[in-house]
mmCIF file of C-alpha atoms and ligand atoms in Angstrom:
data_model
loop_
_atom_site.group_PDB
_atom_site.id
_atom_site.type_symbol
_atom_site.label_atom_id
_atom_site.label_comp_id
_atom_site.label_asym_id
_atom_site.label_seq_id
_atom_site.Cartn_x
_atom_site.Cartn_y
_atom_site.Cartn_z
ATOM 1 C CA UNK A 1 110.035 54.594 124.238
ATOM 2 C CA UNK A 2 111.834 54.805 127.562
ATOM 3 C CA UNK A 3 111.946 58.195 129.253
ATOM 4 C CA UNK A 4 114.295 58.930 132.119
ATOM 5 C CA UNK A 5 115.115 61.939 134.244
ATOM 6 C CA UNK A 6 116.169 62.899 137.735
ATOM 7 C CA UNK A 7 116.194 65.835 140.113
ATOM 8 C CA UNK A 8 118.817 66.477 142.745
ATOM 9 C CA UNK A 9 117.582 66.717 146.318
ATOM 10 C CA UNK A 10 119.761 69.730 146.939
ATOM 11 C CA UNK A 11 116.978 72.061 148.124
ATOM 12 C CA UNK A 12 113.233 72.668 148.007
ATOM 13 C CA UNK A 13 111.864 72.459 144.478
ATOM 14 C CA UNK A 14 110.732 75.623 142.732
ATOM 15 C CA UNK A 15 108.676 76.661 139.720
ATOM 16 C CA UNK A 16 111.808 76.518 137.503
ATOM 17 C CA UNK A 17 112.115 72.813 138.308
ATOM 18 C CA UNK A 18 108.420 72.389 137.617
ATOM 19 C CA UNK A 19 108.128 74.179 134.274
ATOM 20 C CA UNK A 20 111.604 73.168 133.074
ATOM 21 C CA UNK A 21 111.430 69.519 134.069
ATOM 22 C CA UNK A 22 108.681 67.988 136.206
ATOM 23 C CA UNK A 23 105.720 69.237 134.133
ATOM 24 C CA UNK A 24 107.216 67.309 131.216
ATOM 25 C CA UNK A 25 107.717 64.217 133.357
ATOM 26 C CA UNK A 26 104.036 64.247 134.247
ATOM 27 C CA UNK A 27 102.919 64.653 130.653
ATOM 28 C CA UNK A 28 105.330 62.076 129.313
ATOM 29 C CA UNK A 29 104.336 59.349 131.721
ATOM 30 C CA UNK A 30 101.406 58.631 129.381
ATOM 31 C CA UNK A 31 103.625 58.438 126.311
ATOM 32 C CA UNK A 32 106.122 55.773 127.238
ATOM 33 C CA UNK A 33 107.800 53.956 130.097
ATOM 34 C CA UNK A 34 108.946 56.635 132.524
ATOM 35 C CA UNK A 35 111.725 56.320 135.076
ATOM 36 C CA UNK A 36 112.105 59.281 137.428
ATOM 37 C CA UNK A 37 114.614 59.250 140.196
ATOM 38 C CA UNK A 38 115.952 61.308 143.070
ATOM 39 C CA UNK A 39 119.630 62.017 142.411
ATOM 40 C CA UNK A 40 120.858 61.626 145.978
ATOM 41 C CA UNK A 41 124.394 60.573 145.008
ATOM 42 C CA UNK A 42 124.693 63.757 142.973
ATOM 43 C CA UNK A 43 123.443 65.841 145.890
ATOM 44 C CA UNK A 44 126.411 64.703 147.980
ATOM 45 C CA UNK A 45 128.464 67.200 145.984
ATOM 46 C CA UNK A 46 126.547 69.998 147.770
ATOM 47 C CA UNK A 47 124.698 68.679 150.868
ATOM 48 C CA UNK A 48 126.999 67.570 153.657
ATOM 49 C CA UNK A 49 124.433 67.149 156.423
ATOM 50 C CA UNK A 50 122.928 63.658 156.821
ATOM 51 C CA UNK A 51 119.615 64.720 158.388
ATOM 52 C CA UNK A 52 119.167 67.450 155.791
ATOM 53 C CA UNK A 53 119.816 65.054 152.911
ATOM 54 C CA UNK A 54 117.291 62.529 154.251
ATOM 55 C CA UNK A 55 114.700 65.271 154.576
ATOM 56 C CA UNK A 56 115.328 66.611 151.074
ATOM 57 C CA UNK A 57 115.188 63.157 149.461
ATOM 58 C CA UNK A 58 111.810 62.585 151.069
ATOM 59 C CA UNK A 59 110.720 66.023 149.948
ATOM 60 C CA UNK A 60 111.545 65.373 146.278
ATOM 61 C CA UNK A 61 109.538 62.134 146.493
ATOM 62 C CA UNK A 62 106.584 64.111 147.898
ATOM 63 C CA UNK A 63 106.979 66.642 145.077
ATOM 64 C CA UNK A 64 106.925 63.930 142.404
ATOM 65 C CA UNK A 65 103.779 62.359 143.835
ATOM 66 C CA UNK A 66 101.969 65.596 144.649
ATOM 67 C CA UNK A 67 102.672 67.076 141.216
ATOM 68 C CA UNK A 68 101.110 64.102 139.487
ATOM 69 C CA UNK A 69 103.626 61.333 138.856
ATOM 70 C CA UNK A 70 101.698 58.111 139.238
ATOM 71 C CA UNK A 71 103.621 55.121 140.635
ATOM 72 C CA UNK A 72 101.248 52.822 138.731
ATOM 73 C CA UNK A 73 102.548 54.322 135.487
ATOM 74 C CA UNK A 74 106.088 55.562 136.096
ATOM 75 C CA UNK A 75 108.942 54.041 138.071
ATOM 76 C CA UNK A 76 109.900 56.399 140.905
ATOM 77 C CA UNK A 77 113.086 55.600 142.773
ATOM 78 C CA UNK A 78 116.157 56.758 144.609
ATOM 79 C CA UNK A 79 119.451 56.786 142.677
ATOM 80 C CA UNK A 80 121.485 55.170 145.466
ATOM 81 C CA UNK A 81 119.119 52.179 145.625
ATOM 82 C CA UNK A 82 120.689 50.992 142.373
ATOM 83 C CA UNK A 83 124.323 50.229 143.264
ATOM 84 C CA UNK A 84 125.040 49.074 139.687
ATOM 85 C CA UNK A 85 125.009 52.749 138.686
ATOM 86 C CA UNK A 86 128.258 53.479 140.463
ATOM 87 C CA UNK A 87 129.943 50.462 138.870
ATOM 88 C CA UNK A 88 128.873 51.649 135.433
ATOM 89 C CA UNK A 89 130.083 55.167 136.273
ATOM 90 C CA UNK A 90 133.541 53.743 136.970
ATOM 91 C CA UNK A 91 133.633 51.732 133.748
ATOM 92 C CA UNK A 92 132.514 54.807 131.781
ATOM 93 C CA UNK A 93 135.116 56.977 133.445
ATOM 94 C CA UNK A 94 137.822 54.751 131.952
ATOM 95 C CA UNK A 95 136.716 55.711 128.421
ATOM 96 C CA UNK A 96 135.948 59.378 129.171
ATOM 97 C CA UNK A 97 138.551 61.872 127.905
ATOM 98 C CA UNK A 98 139.620 64.458 130.522
ATOM 99 C CA UNK A 99 138.955 67.256 128.010
ATOM 100 C CA UNK A 100 135.280 66.329 127.808
ATOM 101 C CA UNK A 101 134.864 66.870 131.555
ATOM 102 C CA UNK A 102 137.024 70.000 131.594
ATOM 103 C CA UNK A 103 134.546 71.571 129.176
ATOM 104 C CA UNK A 104 131.465 70.764 131.330
ATOM 105 C CA UNK A 105 129.582 73.858 132.578
ATOM 106 C CA UNK A 106 128.844 72.438 136.020
ATOM 107 C CA UNK A 107 132.574 72.269 136.709
ATOM 108 C CA UNK A 108 133.651 75.365 134.749
ATOM 109 C CA UNK A 109 131.036 77.628 136.402
ATOM 110 C CA UNK A 110 132.002 76.665 139.937
ATOM 111 C CA UNK A 111 135.733 76.986 139.376
ATOM 112 C CA UNK A 112 135.152 80.323 137.604
ATOM 113 C CA UNK A 113 133.409 81.521 140.785
ATOM 114 C CA UNK A 114 136.493 80.540 142.751
ATOM 115 C CA UNK A 115 134.834 77.506 144.364
ATOM 116 C CA UNK A 116 137.372 74.704 144.529
ATOM 117 C CA UNK A 117 135.995 71.611 142.853
ATOM 118 C CA UNK A 118 136.220 68.145 144.326
ATOM 119 C CA UNK A 119 136.492 65.016 142.223
ATOM 120 C CA UNK A 120 132.749 64.344 142.662
ATOM 121 C CA UNK A 121 131.847 67.603 140.946
ATOM 122 C CA UNK A 122 134.408 67.033 138.189
ATOM 123 C CA UNK A 123 133.187 63.483 137.575
ATOM 124 C CA UNK A 124 129.490 64.445 137.909
ATOM 125 C CA UNK A 125 128.701 64.142 134.157
ATOM 126 C CA UNK A 126 130.042 60.561 134.175
ATOM 127 C CA UNK A 127 127.686 59.555 136.975
ATOM 128 C CA UNK A 128 124.864 61.281 135.116
ATOM 129 C CA UNK A 129 125.817 59.343 131.959
ATOM 130 C CA UNK A 130 125.620 56.103 133.959
ATOM 131 C CA UNK A 131 122.163 57.126 135.273
ATOM 132 C CA UNK A 132 120.908 57.544 131.740
ATOM 133 C CA UNK A 133 122.678 54.683 129.965
ATOM 134 C CA UNK A 134 122.013 51.982 132.532
ATOM 135 C CA UNK A 135 118.271 52.066 131.719
ATOM 136 C CA UNK A 136 118.648 52.129 127.885
ATOM 137 C CA UNK A 137 116.901 55.511 127.928
ATOM 138 C CA UNK A 138 115.630 56.986 124.680
ATOM 139 C CA UNK A 139 114.697 60.471 125.848
ATOM 140 C CA UNK A 140 115.808 62.635 128.752
ATOM 141 C CA UNK A 141 113.468 65.562 129.539
ATOM 142 C CA UNK A 142 115.478 68.304 131.269
ATOM 143 C CA UNK A 143 115.839 72.074 131.491
ATOM 144 C CA UNK A 144 118.233 73.778 129.088
ATOM 145 C CA UNK A 145 121.062 73.894 131.633
ATOM 146 C CA UNK A 146 121.283 70.089 131.557
ATOM 147 C CA UNK A 147 121.448 69.774 127.770
ATOM 148 C CA UNK A 148 125.227 69.670 127.715
ATOM 149 C CA UNK A 149 125.238 66.785 130.189
ATOM 150 C CA UNK A 150 123.021 64.716 127.900
ATOM 151 C CA UNK A 151 125.340 65.505 124.984
ATOM 152 C CA UNK A 152 128.324 64.401 127.064
ATOM 153 C CA UNK A 153 126.399 61.196 127.817
ATOM 154 C CA UNK A 154 126.074 60.500 124.107
ATOM 155 C CA UNK A 155 129.798 61.144 123.584
ATOM 156 C CA UNK A 156 130.687 58.736 126.388
ATOM 157 C CA UNK A 157 128.295 56.087 125.048
ATOM 158 C CA UNK A 158 129.845 56.392 121.585
ATOM 159 C CA UNK A 159 133.348 56.008 123.091
ATOM 160 C CA UNK A 160 132.341 52.927 125.016
ATOM 161 C CA UNK A 161 130.627 51.316 122.033
ATOM 162 C CA UNK A 162 133.563 52.105 119.734
ATOM 163 C CA UNK A 163 135.959 50.572 122.230
ATOM 164 C CA UNK A 164 134.048 47.414 123.074
ATOM 165 C CA UNK A 165 131.454 46.672 120.381
ATOM 166 C CA UNK A 166 133.020 45.633 117.059
ATOM 167 C CA UNK A 167 129.796 46.010 115.043
ATOM 168 C CA UNK A 168 128.958 49.512 116.347
ATOM 169 C CA UNK A 169 128.035 52.187 113.802
ATOM 170 C CA UNK A 170 128.277 55.691 115.327
ATOM 171 C CA UNK A 171 126.216 57.181 112.477
ATOM 172 C CA UNK A 172 123.112 55.143 113.313
ATOM 173 C CA UNK A 173 123.895 54.146 116.907
ATOM 174 C CA UNK A 174 123.234 50.499 115.906
ATOM 175 C CA UNK A 175 125.275 47.594 117.185
ATOM 176 C CA UNK A 176 126.341 49.050 120.537
ATOM 177 C CA UNK A 177 125.697 47.870 124.071
ATOM 178 C CA UNK A 178 124.816 51.421 125.131
ATOM 179 C CA UNK A 179 121.885 53.211 123.524
ATOM 180 C CA UNK A 180 122.421 56.849 122.506
ATOM 181 C CA UNK A 181 119.858 59.062 124.322
ATOM 182 C CA UNK A 182 118.314 62.368 123.204
ATOM 183 C CA UNK A 183 117.634 65.398 125.399
ATOM 184 C CA UNK A 184 114.101 66.820 125.335
ATOM 185 C CA UNK A 185 113.783 70.502 126.178
ATOM 186 C CA UNK A 186 110.655 72.640 126.266
ATOM 187 C CA UNK A 187 111.604 75.894 124.566
ATOM 188 C CA UNK A 188 109.186 78.268 126.284
ATOM 189 C CA UNK A 189 110.228 77.076 129.742
ATOM 190 C CA UNK A 190 113.889 76.596 128.812
ATOM 191 C CA UNK A 191 115.089 78.998 131.496
ATOM 192 C CA UNK A 192 112.650 80.236 134.140
ATOM 193 C CA UNK A 193 113.928 83.489 135.688
ATOM 194 C CA UNK A 194 114.219 83.868 139.444
ATOM 195 C CA UNK A 195 113.031 86.776 141.596
ATOM 196 C CA UNK A 196 116.232 88.651 140.660
ATOM 197 C CA UNK A 197 115.972 87.952 136.921
ATOM 198 C CA UNK A 198 118.856 85.421 136.893
ATOM 199 C CA UNK A 199 118.103 81.740 136.190
ATOM 200 C CA UNK A 200 115.952 80.499 139.062
ATOM 201 C CA UNK A 201 118.075 78.045 141.040
ATOM 202 C CA UNK A 202 118.182 76.445 144.481
ATOM 203 C CA UNK A 203 121.734 77.664 144.766
ATOM 204 C CA UNK A 204 121.007 81.359 144.053
ATOM 205 C CA UNK A 205 118.397 82.105 146.753
ATOM 206 C CA UNK A 206 116.057 83.533 144.083
ATOM 207 C CA UNK A 207 113.390 80.842 143.968
ATOM 208 C CA UNK A 208 109.616 80.737 144.161
ATOM 209 C CA UNK A 209 109.069 77.391 145.851
ATOM 210 C CA UNK A 210 106.203 75.077 144.988
ATOM 211 C CA UNK A 211 105.361 74.031 148.519
ATOM 212 C CA UNK A 212 105.611 75.708 151.902
ATOM 213 C CA UNK A 213 103.531 78.362 153.654
ATOM 214 C CA UNK A 214 101.283 80.460 151.413
ATOM 215 C CA UNK A 215 102.376 83.677 153.079
ATOM 216 C CA UNK A 216 106.009 82.952 152.326
ATOM 217 C CA UNK A 217 105.259 82.252 148.674
ATOM 218 C CA UNK A 218 103.191 85.434 148.279
ATOM 219 C CA UNK A 219 106.075 87.372 149.796
ATOM 220 C CA UNK A 220 108.519 85.858 147.322
ATOM 221 C CA UNK A 221 106.252 86.682 144.402
ATOM 222 C CA UNK A 222 105.856 90.273 145.608
ATOM 223 C CA UNK A 223 109.678 90.505 145.794
ATOM 224 C CA UNK A 224 110.247 89.840 142.069
ATOM 225 C CA UNK A 225 112.553 92.579 140.820
ATOM 226 C CA UNK A 226 111.127 95.166 138.404
ATOM 227 C CA UNK A 227 112.254 98.548 137.096
ATOM 228 C CA UNK A 228 110.839 101.724 138.589
ATOM 229 C CA UNK A 229 108.454 102.790 135.808
ATOM 230 C CA UNK A 230 105.593 104.759 137.386
ATOM 231 C CA UNK A 231 102.142 103.242 137.748
ATOM 232 C CA UNK A 232 100.555 105.420 135.035
ATOM 233 C CA UNK A 233 103.333 104.941 132.487
ATOM 234 C CA UNK A 234 103.352 102.299 129.722
ATOM 235 C CA UNK A 235 105.635 99.352 130.538
ATOM 236 C CA UNK A 236 107.708 97.013 128.427
ATOM 237 C CA UNK A 237 106.523 93.426 129.021
ATOM 238 C CA UNK A 238 109.471 91.914 127.165
ATOM 239 C CA UNK A 239 112.047 93.111 129.667
ATOM 240 C CA UNK A 240 109.908 92.435 132.759
ATOM 241 C CA UNK A 241 110.568 89.460 135.069
ATOM 242 C CA UNK A 242 106.955 89.422 136.249
ATOM 243 C CA UNK A 243 105.745 89.130 132.670
ATOM 244 C CA UNK A 244 108.243 86.344 131.963
ATOM 245 C CA UNK A 245 106.729 84.434 134.890
ATOM 246 C CA UNK A 246 103.136 85.266 133.907
ATOM 247 C CA UNK A 247 103.895 83.681 130.515
ATOM 248 C CA UNK A 248 104.285 80.318 132.215
ATOM 249 C CA UNK A 249 100.773 80.399 133.650
ATOM 250 C CA UNK A 250 98.493 82.501 131.441
ATOM 251 C CA UNK A 251 96.625 81.219 128.376
ATOM 252 C CA UNK A 252 97.580 82.871 125.037
ATOM 253 C CA UNK A 253 94.387 84.958 125.191
ATOM 254 C CA UNK A 254 95.037 86.083 128.776
ATOM 255 C CA UNK A 255 98.623 86.867 127.908
ATOM 256 C CA UNK A 256 97.501 89.097 125.045
ATOM 257 C CA UNK A 257 95.342 91.057 127.473
ATOM 258 C CA UNK A 258 98.151 91.342 130.002
ATOM 259 C CA UNK A 259 100.519 92.540 127.293
ATOM 260 C CA UNK A 260 98.014 95.215 126.290
ATOM 261 C CA UNK A 261 97.679 96.261 129.934
ATOM 262 C CA UNK A 262 101.455 96.685 130.204
ATOM 263 C CA UNK A 263 101.614 98.757 127.041
ATOM 264 C CA UNK A 264 98.624 100.899 127.963
ATOM 265 C CA UNK A 265 99.994 101.989 131.349
ATOM 266 C CA UNK A 266 97.848 102.617 134.417
ATOM 267 C CA UNK A 267 98.578 99.285 136.099
ATOM 268 C CA UNK A 268 101.369 98.980 138.648
ATOM 269 C CA UNK A 269 103.799 96.100 138.984
ATOM 270 C CA UNK A 270 102.155 95.225 142.303
ATOM 271 C CA UNK A 271 98.934 94.346 140.468
ATOM 272 C CA UNK A 272 100.749 92.156 137.963
ATOM 273 C CA UNK A 273 102.455 90.375 140.840
ATOM 274 C CA UNK A 274 99.113 89.766 142.560
ATOM 275 C CA UNK A 275 97.818 88.283 139.348
ATOM 276 C CA UNK A 276 100.887 86.034 139.241
ATOM 277 C CA UNK A 277 100.207 84.886 142.804
ATOM 278 C CA UNK A 278 96.579 84.101 141.881
ATOM 279 C CA UNK A 279 97.747 82.000 138.939
ATOM 280 C CA UNK A 280 100.255 80.250 141.167
ATOM 281 C CA UNK A 281 97.668 79.148 143.721
ATOM 282 C CA UNK A 282 95.117 78.240 141.060
ATOM 283 C CA UNK A 283 97.689 76.036 139.328
ATOM 284 C CA UNK A 284 99.268 74.430 142.368
ATOM 285 C CA UNK A 285 96.394 74.489 144.894
ATOM 286 C CA UNK A 286 95.426 70.841 144.345
ATOM 287 C CA UNK A 287 99.037 69.654 144.344
ATOM 288 C CA UNK A 288 99.667 71.586 147.560
ATOM 289 C CA UNK A 289 96.762 69.790 149.228
ATOM 290 C CA UNK A 290 98.057 66.423 148.024
ATOM 291 C CA UNK A 291 101.506 67.321 149.319
ATOM 292 C CA UNK A 292 100.134 68.022 152.794
ATOM 293 C CA UNK A 293 98.219 64.784 152.944
ATOM 294 C CA UNK A 294 101.118 62.672 151.571
ATOM 295 C CA UNK A 295 103.401 64.285 154.136
ATOM 296 C CA UNK A 296 101.254 62.608 156.812
ATOM 297 C CA UNK A 297 102.121 59.178 155.443
ATOM 298 C CA UNK A 298 105.901 58.708 155.164
ATOM 299 C CA UNK A 299 105.609 54.907 155.023
ATOM 300 C CA UNK A 300 103.561 55.117 151.802
ATOM 301 C CA UNK A 301 106.246 57.283 150.214
ATOM 302 C CA UNK A 302 108.961 54.813 151.279
ATOM 303 C CA UNK A 303 106.943 51.949 149.827
ATOM 304 C CA UNK A 304 106.669 53.719 146.470
ATOM 305 C CA UNK A 305 110.438 54.266 146.390
ATOM 306 C CA UNK A 306 111.316 50.728 147.343
ATOM 307 C CA UNK A 307 108.946 49.206 144.757
ATOM 308 C CA UNK A 308 110.377 51.596 142.176
ATOM 309 C CA UNK A 309 113.899 50.492 143.090
ATOM 310 C CA UNK A 310 113.027 46.821 142.533
ATOM 311 C CA UNK A 311 111.676 47.561 139.060
ATOM 312 C CA UNK A 312 114.552 49.869 138.085
ATOM 313 C CA UNK A 313 117.157 47.449 139.356
ATOM 314 C CA UNK A 314 115.949 44.623 137.117
ATOM 315 C CA UNK A 315 116.722 46.795 134.099
ATOM 316 C CA UNK A 316 120.045 47.973 135.550
ATOM 317 C CA UNK A 317 121.251 44.448 136.284
ATOM 318 C CA UNK A 318 120.628 43.311 132.710
ATOM 319 C CA UNK A 319 122.663 46.186 131.292
ATOM 320 C CA UNK A 320 125.430 45.652 133.859
ATOM 321 C CA UNK A 321 125.755 42.008 132.725
ATOM 322 C CA UNK A 322 126.146 43.148 129.135
ATOM 323 C CA UNK A 323 128.793 45.690 130.110
ATOM 324 C CA UNK A 324 130.692 43.141 132.173
ATOM 325 C CA UNK A 325 130.692 40.765 129.236
ATOM 326 C CA UNK A 326 131.705 43.382 126.718
ATOM 327 C CA UNK A 327 134.639 44.585 128.820
ATOM 328 C CA UNK A 328 135.868 41.183 129.971
ATOM 329 C CA UNK A 329 135.040 41.716 133.636
ATOM 330 C CA UNK A 330 133.092 38.446 133.214
HETATM 331 P P1 ADP B 401 118.672 73.928 140.589
HETATM 332 O O1 ADP B 401 119.398 74.774 139.579
HETATM 333 O O2 ADP B 401 117.596 74.688 141.251
HETATM 334 O O3 ADP B 401 119.602 73.239 141.559
HETATM 335 P P2 ADP B 401 118.499 71.341 139.355
HETATM 336 O O4 ADP B 401 119.832 71.519 138.732
HETATM 337 O O5 ADP B 401 118.365 70.337 140.437
HETATM 338 O O6 ADP B 401 117.943 72.767 139.805
HETATM 339 O O7 ADP B 401 117.444 71.004 138.226
HETATM 340 C C1 ADP B 401 116.433 70.014 138.221
HETATM 341 C C2 ADP B 401 115.724 70.105 136.878
HETATM 342 O O8 ADP B 401 115.038 71.359 136.788
HETATM 343 C C3 ADP B 401 116.681 70.057 135.693
HETATM 344 O O9 ADP B 401 116.084 69.345 134.613
HETATM 345 C C4 ADP B 401 116.871 71.505 135.343
HETATM 346 O O10 ADP B 401 117.213 71.682 133.989
HETATM 347 C C5 ADP B 401 115.499 72.090 135.650
HETATM 348 N N1 ADP B 401 115.620 73.503 136.037
HETATM 349 C C6 ADP B 401 116.226 73.997 137.139
HETATM 350 N N2 ADP B 401 116.156 75.346 137.193
HETATM 351 C C7 ADP B 401 115.469 75.715 136.077
HETATM 352 C C8 ADP B 401 115.053 76.975 135.543
HETATM 353 N N3 ADP B 401 115.309 78.111 136.180
HETATM 354 N N4 ADP B 401 114.397 76.979 134.366
HETATM 355 C C9 ADP B 401 114.103 75.829 133.720
HETATM 356 N N5 ADP B 401 114.463 74.596 134.166
HETATM 357 C C10 ADP B 401 115.132 74.534 135.319
HETATM 358 N N1 LIG B 402 122.153 66.695 136.893
HETATM 359 C C1 LIG B 402 120.733 66.821 136.986
HETATM 360 C C2 LIG B 402 120.387 68.158 137.657
HETATM 361 O O1 LIG B 402 121.191 68.747 138.336
HETATM 362 C C3 LIG B 402 120.126 65.715 137.818
HETATM 363 C C4 LIG B 402 120.392 64.411 137.176
HETATM 364 C C5 LIG B 402 121.277 63.477 137.612
HETATM 365 C C6 LIG B 402 119.806 63.913 135.976
HETATM 366 N N2 LIG B 402 121.274 62.400 136.762
HETATM 367 C C7 LIG B 402 120.385 62.640 135.767
HETATM 368 C C8 LIG B 402 118.860 64.417 135.088
HETATM 369 C C9 LIG B 402 120.034 61.859 134.656
HETATM 370 C C10 LIG B 402 118.517 63.642 133.978
HETATM 371 C C11 LIG B 402 119.105 62.376 133.768
HETATM 372 O O2 LIG B 402 119.302 68.614 137.506
#
């Protein structure tokens, strides 16, 4: 089984990225061949500052390593180190119906907010399809917000195979050059709420980051929005952002106790937030130490990425040859 996923270096990573995506990457690296990349070409649709982009790419690499991806097991690489991806994206774009892209959330959400979209943002799902298809990926672990992109990838792969592979059977996926991938989504971490209760996202300023000064992180946790129920009064855990975040960390037994504490009353939101902060540092303490020590050794991180690129590129070149043959480019 080949597992592939990527994260955009468009900001510091947060616990939504961890529970929605990276925690699965780490677990899955023992279950199949994992390829995990840094989607720097995608990030160009939002980051327009060269120094910033370089810093953020390096930071995602540090996150991958510190959080437990092992370069001896998984292939870790930078998207733009595989130039074949952009060629495949072009070929795929010639079989992608406009309507498919017009329905994509990434584009619809931005235009709905009045942000004018460039072609990169509009064509983003095609590049993502190329990322996935070029490595013959079987499964793509992502947060719920990316599910539609994986479905679009399947639609594009079917179109390509129907156009260029005479023996292709869309019902089974057999007989095509491009393999049809499946998304993999963890239900309980499908959408991690941010400090304001909206989906936690780098672009909404509502994140709890994984790395960075402890004081800053404690402050963010203490700023999670709650209602104004008095300390003594019983509280509803199911509508509380703090509880939603505690769910990610606590064991089922601990969560039962916390739920009872909410319903009993007598504990303030501040105490629940402190408990959340304790869980945070217990869970990420080791990773935070690893992050600091890896940050001292940028040449090691570069070496990991360049070895990953060599391994990923071998796979990409084979698929590119098949696509060139199928289309008549060669
Ligand atoms: P962001 O929205 O912060 O820019 P990305 O779009 O780069 O995050 O997402 C990287 C990965 O993390 C994706 O697989 C995405 O689905 C997942 N992810 C991001 N935010 C969340 C969240 N709040 N809850 C669950 N998963 C998330
Ligand atoms: N679009 C994804 C995100 O914003 C990042 C990404 C790019 C990706 N290409 C991918 C994820 C391929 C999985 C597979 O999070």
